[in-house]
Amino acid sequence: MELTPAAADHLIDGIQASDVDTGRLRMRVLTRAGQRGGRPLLLVHGNVSSSLFFQRLMLALPDDVLPIAPDLRGYGETEAAPIDATRGLRDHSDDLAALLEALGLADVDAFGWSMGGGVVTRLAIDHPGLLRTLTLQAPVSPYGYGCTKGVDGELVFADAAGTGGGGANPRLVELLAAKDPDGRVTGGLPEMTSPRATLRGLYVYPRMTPWPDEDIWVASMLTTRTGPDHYPGDATTSPNWPGFAPGTRGILNSMAPTYCRWDDIVDVAPKPPVLWIRGANDLIVGDAAGLDLAVLGQAGLIPGYPGADVVPPQPMLAQTRAVLAKYAAAGGRYRELVLPDTGHSPHLEQPDAVRSALLEHIA
């Protein structure tokens, strides 16, 4: 696999950026500088992030592993192609299939973080046999994000009210568009929803001092494309609480429960073994996640909440566990690893534990 280095900002020594024309779009890819061979490991980032979040993990892997970290469309330095939300996460998973084909790679291990967990699972379902193993770190629920109840993902409202592009914090969108990490350029205090504050409060378990790579991570967040075709997407009005429903464009709509599903992994063949890694203190993906509008409604932060008997918090972990249990019963296998004092980003917060579990899983 020969890749031509491309100029890039925010790279750690030993990491190389390259551009690959997949036939679908041009994708930015990070690899280790000078590495030619090894067992390919695809590293797929989540929402409001990019491949830059994987650099330390890439450098810590043994020489016989070939880490490949692409930027998904709408993030990083990949071509800003629009996102058709009605396809769920398939725009992203089909992009990755085209990337692997362009690189001449198959029988690939895959690690997906948050939204990326749903992307790599969709890749395994729609392109059976391409992935050798799956590692899902804090993955989006198999029934999307928000407005479902019970372990089988039953819709609370038929129009999935309260999910999709209308659910983003407009101030965060404004700061991402302005590439303003702290709200100092555009004004307005206190900046509890700035990209940096969001990173500190939601991406990682809170600590007293900043992480050494925090500026790189925030720079990664600021590569997020904004608007109706990207983040957060468009929205429609709804008669149901809280008054909006998913549109058809952009990333948050692609994770709405009307479009985003990966519970059909139960039927895939062959069945790659699954490692599910999560932080015990994750506020983004959980059975009462801090970003679930039902949880915010219960806290009185969104007016008119009709009560948990009407709109209960989504049991995201229970839904994922139920699907993976069915997967195991159908002949697959999975392991759940829970790391204490850890938030939404175990590979950043507990790198040794994640690296060890990952290497054991792909061995």
Tab-separated table of C-alpha atoms in Angstrom:
chain	number	residue	atom	x	y	z
A	1	MET	CA	0.000	0.000	0.000
A	2	GLU	CA	1.726	3.163	-1.229
A	3	LEU	CA	0.379	6.534	-0.106
A	4	THR	CA	1.729	9.979	-0.993
A	5	PRO	CA	2.130	12.286	2.015
A	6	ALA	CA	-0.055	15.399	2.073
A	7	ALA	CA	0.465	18.606	4.020
A	8	ALA	CA	-1.551	18.592	7.249
A	9	ASP	CA	-1.854	20.434	10.533
A	10	HIS	CA	-1.994	19.016	14.049
A	11	LEU	CA	-0.070	15.817	13.292
A	12	ILE	CA	2.034	14.118	15.950
A	13	ASP	CA	5.530	12.971	14.930
A	14	GLY	CA	5.301	9.578	13.255
A	15	ILE	CA	1.876	10.152	11.675
A	16	GLN	CA	1.409	10.769	7.956
A	17	ALA	CA	-1.606	12.275	6.161
A	18	SER	CA	-2.540	11.221	2.618
A	19	ASP	CA	-5.424	11.779	0.209
A	20	VAL	CA	-7.119	8.860	-1.548
A	21	ASP	CA	-9.515	9.161	-4.487
A	22	THR	CA	-12.025	6.366	-3.881
A	23	GLY	CA	-14.239	6.955	-6.916
A	24	ARG	CA	-16.966	8.202	-4.566
A	25	LEU	CA	-15.044	11.107	-3.041
A	26	ARG	CA	-11.561	12.154	-1.997
A	27	MET	CA	-10.782	10.952	1.515
A	28	ARG	CA	-8.089	12.106	3.921
A	29	VAL	CA	-6.380	9.171	5.642
A	30	LEU	CA	-3.868	9.020	8.493
A	31	THR	CA	-1.299	6.213	8.669
A	32	ARG	CA	2.033	5.736	10.411
A	33	ALA	CA	4.825	7.402	8.469
A	34	GLY	CA	6.848	4.970	6.410
A	35	GLN	CA	4.805	1.853	7.224
A	36	ARG	CA	4.189	-0.378	4.215
A	37	GLY	CA	2.737	-3.619	5.543
A	38	GLY	CA	0.913	-5.202	8.452
A	39	ARG	CA	-2.569	-6.393	9.293
A	40	PRO	CA	-4.949	-3.513	8.447
A	41	LEU	CA	-6.884	-1.925	11.299
A	42	LEU	CA	-9.537	0.607	10.269
A	43	LEU	CA	-10.104	3.338	12.900
A	44	VAL	CA	-13.368	5.247	12.443
A	45	HIS	CA	-14.127	8.394	14.415
A	46	GLY	CA	-17.466	9.678	15.672
A	47	ASN	CA	-19.529	12.847	15.375
A	48	VAL	CA	-17.880	16.276	15.721
A	49	SER	CA	-14.373	14.810	15.487
A	50	SER	CA	-11.924	13.420	12.951
A	51	SER	CA	-9.045	10.988	12.507
A	52	LEU	CA	-6.822	13.265	14.624
A	53	PHE	CA	-8.304	11.691	17.765
A	54	PHE	CA	-6.628	8.356	16.941
A	55	GLN	CA	-2.994	9.434	16.642
A	56	ARG	CA	-1.730	8.230	20.032
A	57	LEU	CA	-3.457	4.867	19.641
A	58	MET	CA	-1.938	4.469	16.186
A	59	LEU	CA	1.578	5.115	17.452
A	60	ALA	CA	1.157	2.713	20.375
A	61	LEU	CA	0.218	-0.301	18.221
A	62	PRO	CA	2.803	-2.985	17.357
A	63	ASP	CA	4.590	-2.929	14.006
A	64	ASP	CA	2.596	-5.859	12.594
A	65	VAL	CA	-0.632	-3.817	12.771
A	66	LEU	CA	-1.301	-1.279	9.991
A	67	PRO	CA	-3.582	1.451	11.405
A	68	ILE	CA	-5.652	3.403	8.873
A	69	ALA	CA	-7.709	6.335	10.172
A	70	PRO	CA	-9.866	8.137	7.584
A	71	ASP	CA	-11.872	11.316	7.952
A	72	LEU	CA	-15.543	10.667	7.232
A	73	ARG	CA	-17.413	12.937	4.827
A	74	GLY	CA	-18.295	16.170	6.576
A	75	TYR	CA	-15.277	15.990	8.890
A	76	GLY	CA	-11.535	16.588	8.822
A	77	GLU	CA	-9.968	17.095	5.414
A	78	THR	CA	-12.136	14.666	3.429
A	79	GLU	CA	-14.156	16.113	0.572
A	80	ALA	CA	-17.288	17.761	1.946
A	81	ALA	CA	-19.832	15.640	0.098
A	82	PRO	CA	-23.440	15.993	1.342
A	83	ILE	CA	-24.965	13.414	3.691
A	84	ASP	CA	-28.226	11.743	2.631
A	85	ALA	CA	-29.767	11.037	6.014
A	86	THR	CA	-32.453	8.760	4.582
A	87	ARG	CA	-29.692	6.175	4.059
A	88	GLY	CA	-28.860	6.179	7.753
A	89	LEU	CA	-25.101	5.729	8.105
A	90	ARG	CA	-24.684	4.088	4.692
A	91	ASP	CA	-23.108	7.124	3.014
A	92	HIS	CA	-20.242	6.694	5.479
A	93	SER	CA	-20.041	2.911	5.364
A	94	ASP	CA	-20.129	2.845	1.561
A	95	ASP	CA	-17.363	5.477	1.529
A	96	LEU	CA	-15.243	3.193	3.712
A	97	ALA	CA	-15.895	0.176	1.487
A	98	ALA	CA	-14.728	2.235	-1.499
A	99	LEU	CA	-11.658	3.381	0.434
A	100	LEU	CA	-10.651	-0.169	1.338
A	101	GLU	CA	-11.126	-1.225	-2.278
A	102	ALA	CA	-8.997	1.674	-3.499
A	103	LEU	CA	-6.259	0.656	-1.046
A	104	GLY	CA	-6.521	-2.991	-2.063
A	105	LEU	CA	-7.411	-4.116	1.455
A	106	ALA	CA	-9.721	-6.890	2.679
A	107	ASP	CA	-10.014	-9.045	5.796
A	108	VAL	CA	-9.751	-5.862	7.862
A	109	ASP	CA	-10.100	-5.361	11.620
A	110	ALA	CA	-12.325	-2.366	12.389
A	111	PHE	CA	-12.594	-0.070	15.422
A	112	GLY	CA	-15.526	2.356	15.474
A	113	TRP	CA	-16.044	5.047	18.097
A	114	SER	CA	-19.502	6.470	18.910
A	115	MET	CA	-21.212	7.210	15.571
A	116	GLY	CA	-18.265	5.362	14.013
A	117	GLY	CA	-19.375	2.235	15.853
A	118	GLY	CA	-22.623	2.337	13.924
A	119	VAL	CA	-20.710	3.038	10.703
A	120	VAL	CA	-18.384	0.028	10.972
A	121	THR	CA	-21.266	-2.225	11.993
A	122	ARG	CA	-23.206	-1.062	8.934
A	123	LEU	CA	-20.071	-1.778	6.890
A	124	ALA	CA	-19.949	-5.329	8.245
A	125	ILE	CA	-23.640	-5.886	7.450
A	126	ASP	CA	-23.686	-4.425	3.945
A	127	HIS	CA	-20.290	-5.812	2.897
A	128	PRO	CA	-20.165	-9.259	4.536
A	129	GLY	CA	-16.748	-10.850	4.790
A	130	LEU	CA	-14.867	-7.547	4.454
A	131	LEU	CA	-14.258	-7.138	8.186
A	132	ARG	CA	-12.407	-9.719	10.245
A	133	THR	CA	-13.304	-8.317	13.694
A	134	LEU	CA	-15.400	-5.462	15.080
A	135	THR	CA	-14.467	-3.284	18.057
A	136	LEU	CA	-17.284	-0.944	19.056
A	137	GLN	CA	-16.305	1.841	21.459
A	138	ALA	CA	-19.296	3.675	22.951
A	139	PRO	CA	-21.347	2.907	19.821
A	140	VAL	CA	-24.572	4.645	18.896
A	141	SER	CA	-27.548	2.409	19.760
A	142	PRO	CA	-28.651	-0.123	17.120
A	143	TYR	CA	-31.891	1.907	16.969
A	144	GLY	CA	-30.342	5.344	16.503
A	145	TYR	CA	-30.200	8.226	18.956
A	146	GLY	CA	-33.334	9.201	20.879
A	147	CYS	CA	-37.114	8.629	20.750
A	148	THR	CA	-37.136	4.847	21.245
A	149	LYS	CA	-38.141	2.781	24.247
A	150	GLY	CA	-37.557	-0.767	25.423
A	151	VAL	CA	-34.756	-3.098	24.412
A	152	ASP	CA	-36.343	-3.684	20.993
A	153	GLY	CA	-36.183	-0.005	20.011
A	154	GLU	CA	-39.895	0.768	19.706
A	155	LEU	CA	-40.495	4.301	18.442
A	156	VAL	CA	-42.049	6.639	20.998
A	157	PHE	CA	-43.522	8.768	18.201
A	158	ALA	CA	-43.938	7.599	14.615
A	159	ASP	CA	-42.177	10.727	13.320
A	160	ALA	CA	-39.238	10.282	15.771
A	161	ALA	CA	-39.939	13.681	17.317
A	162	GLY	CA	-37.056	15.093	19.311
A	163	THR	CA	-34.327	13.557	17.168
A	164	GLY	CA	-32.266	14.728	14.219
A	165	GLY	CA	-31.000	18.116	13.136
A	166	GLY	CA	-33.308	20.152	15.333
A	167	GLY	CA	-31.695	18.763	18.479
A	168	ALA	CA	-28.295	20.443	18.150
A	169	ASN	CA	-27.341	23.326	20.386
A	170	PRO	CA	-27.360	26.357	18.059
A	171	ARG	CA	-24.513	28.043	19.933
A	172	LEU	CA	-22.249	25.018	19.432
A	173	VAL	CA	-23.128	25.012	15.726
A	174	GLU	CA	-22.304	28.733	15.540
A	175	LEU	CA	-18.914	28.236	17.189
A	176	LEU	CA	-18.042	25.246	15.013
A	177	ALA	CA	-18.894	27.259	11.909
A	178	ALA	CA	-16.722	30.126	13.138
A	179	LYS	CA	-13.926	27.704	14.120
A	180	ASP	CA	-14.019	29.343	17.528
A	181	PRO	CA	-12.887	26.862	20.202
A	182	ASP	CA	-13.817	28.935	23.260
A	183	GLY	CA	-16.350	31.534	22.171
A	184	ARG	CA	-13.790	34.344	22.340
A	185	VAL	CA	-14.098	35.312	18.682
A	186	THR	CA	-17.876	35.478	18.510
A	187	GLY	CA	-18.459	36.698	22.055
A	188	GLY	CA	-20.990	35.544	24.613
A	189	LEU	CA	-20.300	34.185	28.099
A	190	PRO	CA	-20.366	31.815	29.858
A	191	GLU	CA	-19.387	29.367	27.115
A	192	MET	CA	-20.652	26.108	28.579
A	193	THR	CA	-21.368	24.812	25.059
A	194	SER	CA	-18.126	25.843	23.348
A	195	PRO	CA	-16.232	23.051	21.576
A	196	ARG	CA	-13.607	22.991	24.340
A	197	ALA	CA	-16.210	22.949	27.113
A	198	THR	CA	-18.102	20.201	25.254
A	199	LEU	CA	-14.923	18.145	25.029
A	200	ARG	CA	-14.145	18.563	28.731
A	201	GLY	CA	-17.693	18.011	29.906
A	202	LEU	CA	-18.941	15.247	27.588
A	203	TYR	CA	-16.164	13.582	25.588
A	204	VAL	CA	-13.972	12.690	28.574
A	205	TYR	CA	-14.448	12.083	32.281
A	206	PRO	CA	-13.826	15.420	34.039
A	207	ARG	CA	-10.402	16.011	35.550
A	208	MET	CA	-8.596	18.899	37.231
A	209	THR	CA	-6.010	19.587	34.508
A	210	PRO	CA	-6.356	19.660	30.708
A	211	TRP	CA	-5.243	16.641	28.707
A	212	PRO	CA	-1.869	17.117	26.952
A	213	ASP	CA	-3.447	16.665	23.496
A	214	GLU	CA	-6.522	18.781	24.207
A	215	ASP	CA	-5.664	21.448	21.612
A	216	ILE	CA	-5.346	18.753	18.921
A	217	TRP	CA	-8.694	17.251	19.876
A	218	VAL	CA	-10.429	20.641	19.829
A	219	ALA	CA	-8.845	21.410	16.447
A	220	SER	CA	-10.276	18.102	15.248
A	221	MET	CA	-13.755	19.102	16.409
A	222	LEU	CA	-13.454	22.401	14.543
A	223	THR	CA	-13.044	20.571	11.222
A	224	THR	CA	-16.745	19.630	11.381
A	225	ARG	CA	-18.632	21.009	8.371
A	226	THR	CA	-21.827	22.793	9.381
A	227	GLY	CA	-25.127	23.349	7.595
A	228	PRO	CA	-28.153	21.358	6.450
A	229	ASP	CA	-26.041	18.850	4.462
A	230	HIS	CA	-23.638	18.199	7.330
A	231	TYR	CA	-23.857	19.151	11.023
A	232	PRO	CA	-26.479	19.280	12.307
A	233	GLY	CA	-28.717	18.807	9.250
A	234	ASP	CA	-32.211	20.060	8.529
A	235	ALA	CA	-35.388	19.550	10.576
A	236	THR	CA	-39.167	19.408	10.242
A	237	THR	CA	-41.908	20.539	12.604
A	238	SER	CA	-43.855	18.030	14.675
A	239	PRO	CA	-47.056	18.075	16.753
A	240	ASN	CA	-45.212	15.916	19.274
A	241	TRP	CA	-42.859	17.071	22.034
A	242	PRO	CA	-40.537	18.930	21.715
A	243	GLY	CA	-41.952	20.238	18.417
A	244	PHE	CA	-39.479	19.062	15.784
A	245	ALA	CA	-38.698	15.835	13.935
A	246	PRO	CA	-35.880	14.653	11.638
A	247	GLY	CA	-35.253	16.106	8.236
A	248	THR	CA	-33.643	14.186	5.388
A	249	ARG	CA	-30.165	15.765	5.236
A	250	GLY	CA	-27.130	15.939	7.478
A	251	ILE	CA	-25.480	13.896	10.155
A	252	LEU	CA	-27.859	14.107	13.124
A	253	ASN	CA	-30.744	13.004	10.911
A	254	SER	CA	-28.664	10.043	9.727
A	255	MET	CA	-28.671	8.847	13.343
A	256	ALA	CA	-32.405	9.391	13.860
A	257	PRO	CA	-34.248	6.136	14.650
A	258	THR	CA	-36.311	6.386	11.472
A	259	TYR	CA	-33.133	5.934	9.393
A	260	CYS	CA	-30.345	4.556	11.593
A	261	ARG	CA	-30.446	0.835	12.370
A	262	TRP	CA	-27.851	-1.861	12.854
A	263	ASP	CA	-29.876	-4.494	14.703
A	264	ASP	CA	-29.777	-6.576	11.496
A	265	ILE	CA	-26.200	-7.522	12.358
A	266	VAL	CA	-27.838	-10.567	13.946
A	267	ASP	CA	-28.366	-12.018	10.459
A	268	VAL	CA	-24.980	-11.226	8.907
A	269	ALA	CA	-22.733	-14.057	7.716
A	270	PRO	CA	-19.932	-14.572	8.422
A	271	LYS	CA	-20.129	-13.092	11.899
A	272	PRO	CA	-17.011	-11.165	12.986
A	273	PRO	CA	-16.366	-11.355	16.738
A	274	VAL	CA	-17.353	-8.148	18.553
A	275	LEU	CA	-15.576	-6.316	21.367
A	276	TRP	CA	-17.782	-3.655	22.984
A	277	ILE	CA	-15.813	-1.097	25.000
A	278	ARG	CA	-17.490	1.633	27.030
A	279	GLY	CA	-16.803	4.020	29.865
A	280	ALA	CA	-18.823	3.603	33.034
A	281	ASN	CA	-19.350	7.381	33.181
A	282	ASP	CA	-20.304	8.042	29.556
A	283	LEU	CA	-22.727	10.989	29.329
A	284	ILE	CA	-23.300	10.731	25.564
A	285	VAL	CA	-24.237	7.047	25.199
A	286	GLY	CA	-26.009	5.516	28.181
A	287	ASP	CA	-29.337	4.283	29.514
A	288	ALA	CA	-30.081	7.848	30.640
A	289	ALA	CA	-27.629	9.801	28.497
A	290	GLY	CA	-27.038	13.461	29.224
A	291	LEU	CA	-27.746	14.438	25.600
A	292	ASP	CA	-31.018	12.476	25.384
A	293	LEU	CA	-33.744	15.124	25.147
A	294	ALA	CA	-35.948	13.067	27.464
A	295	VAL	CA	-33.276	13.369	30.155
A	296	LEU	CA	-32.992	17.108	29.524
A	297	GLY	CA	-36.774	17.369	29.676
A	298	GLN	CA	-36.851	15.553	33.013
A	299	ALA	CA	-34.310	18.065	34.303
A	300	GLY	CA	-36.595	20.953	33.296
A	301	LEU	CA	-34.195	22.182	30.611
A	302	ILE	CA	-36.695	21.730	27.752
A	303	PRO	CA	-40.189	23.116	28.369
A	304	GLY	CA	-43.334	21.046	28.101
A	305	TYR	CA	-41.843	17.619	28.832
A	306	PRO	CA	-44.847	15.235	28.905
A	307	GLY	CA	-43.306	12.851	31.447
A	308	ALA	CA	-41.360	9.615	31.368
A	309	ASP	CA	-44.550	7.586	30.860
A	310	VAL	CA	-44.882	9.292	27.450
A	311	VAL	CA	-41.234	9.975	26.493
A	312	PRO	CA	-38.880	7.833	28.576
A	313	PRO	CA	-35.096	8.102	28.343
A	314	GLN	CA	-33.717	5.774	25.673
A	315	PRO	CA	-32.122	2.628	27.171
A	316	MET	CA	-29.166	2.757	24.770
A	317	LEU	CA	-26.923	0.297	26.601
A	318	ALA	CA	-29.724	-2.204	27.168
A	319	GLN	CA	-30.627	-1.995	23.467
A	320	THR	CA	-27.046	-2.643	22.362
A	321	ARG	CA	-26.665	-5.503	24.844
A	322	ALA	CA	-29.924	-7.123	23.695
A	323	VAL	CA	-28.880	-7.011	20.023
A	324	LEU	CA	-25.425	-8.403	20.781
A	325	ALA	CA	-26.989	-11.164	22.885
A	326	LYS	CA	-29.128	-12.133	19.881
A	327	TYR	CA	-25.980	-11.987	17.746
A	328	ALA	CA	-24.269	-14.439	20.085
A	329	ALA	CA	-27.308	-16.712	20.142
A	330	ALA	CA	-27.233	-16.761	16.331
A	331	GLY	CA	-23.645	-18.022	16.291
A	332	GLY	CA	-21.566	-14.878	16.793
A	333	ARG	CA	-19.703	-13.849	19.904
A	334	TYR	CA	-19.139	-10.640	21.811
A	335	ARG	CA	-17.437	-9.317	24.933
A	336	GLU	CA	-18.419	-6.195	26.878
A	337	LEU	CA	-15.602	-4.269	28.584
A	338	VAL	CA	-16.603	-1.494	31.012
A	339	LEU	CA	-13.889	0.881	32.213
A	340	PRO	CA	-14.450	2.795	35.494
A	341	ASP	CA	-13.914	6.553	35.845
A	342	THR	CA	-14.102	6.820	32.062
A	343	GLY	CA	-16.338	8.865	29.810
A	344	HIS	CA	-17.166	8.657	26.114
A	345	SER	CA	-13.580	8.270	24.880
A	346	PRO	CA	-11.885	5.259	26.496
A	347	HIS	CA	-9.057	5.183	23.928
A	348	LEU	CA	-8.068	8.676	25.093
A	349	GLU	CA	-8.739	8.215	28.795
A	350	GLN	CA	-7.601	4.604	29.363
A	351	PRO	CA	-5.234	4.043	26.407
A	352	ASP	CA	-3.335	1.087	27.869
A	353	ALA	CA	-6.494	-0.827	28.757
A	354	VAL	CA	-8.059	-0.166	25.350
A	355	ARG	CA	-4.896	-1.080	23.442
A	356	SER	CA	-4.492	-4.318	25.410
A	357	ALA	CA	-8.123	-5.361	24.897
A	358	LEU	CA	-8.008	-4.434	21.217
A	359	LEU	CA	-4.835	-6.412	20.533
A	360	GLU	CA	-6.192	-9.438	22.381
A	361	HIS	CA	-9.392	-9.201	20.344
A	362	ILE	CA	-7.732	-9.003	16.918
A	363	ALA	CA	-5.002	-11.560	17.688
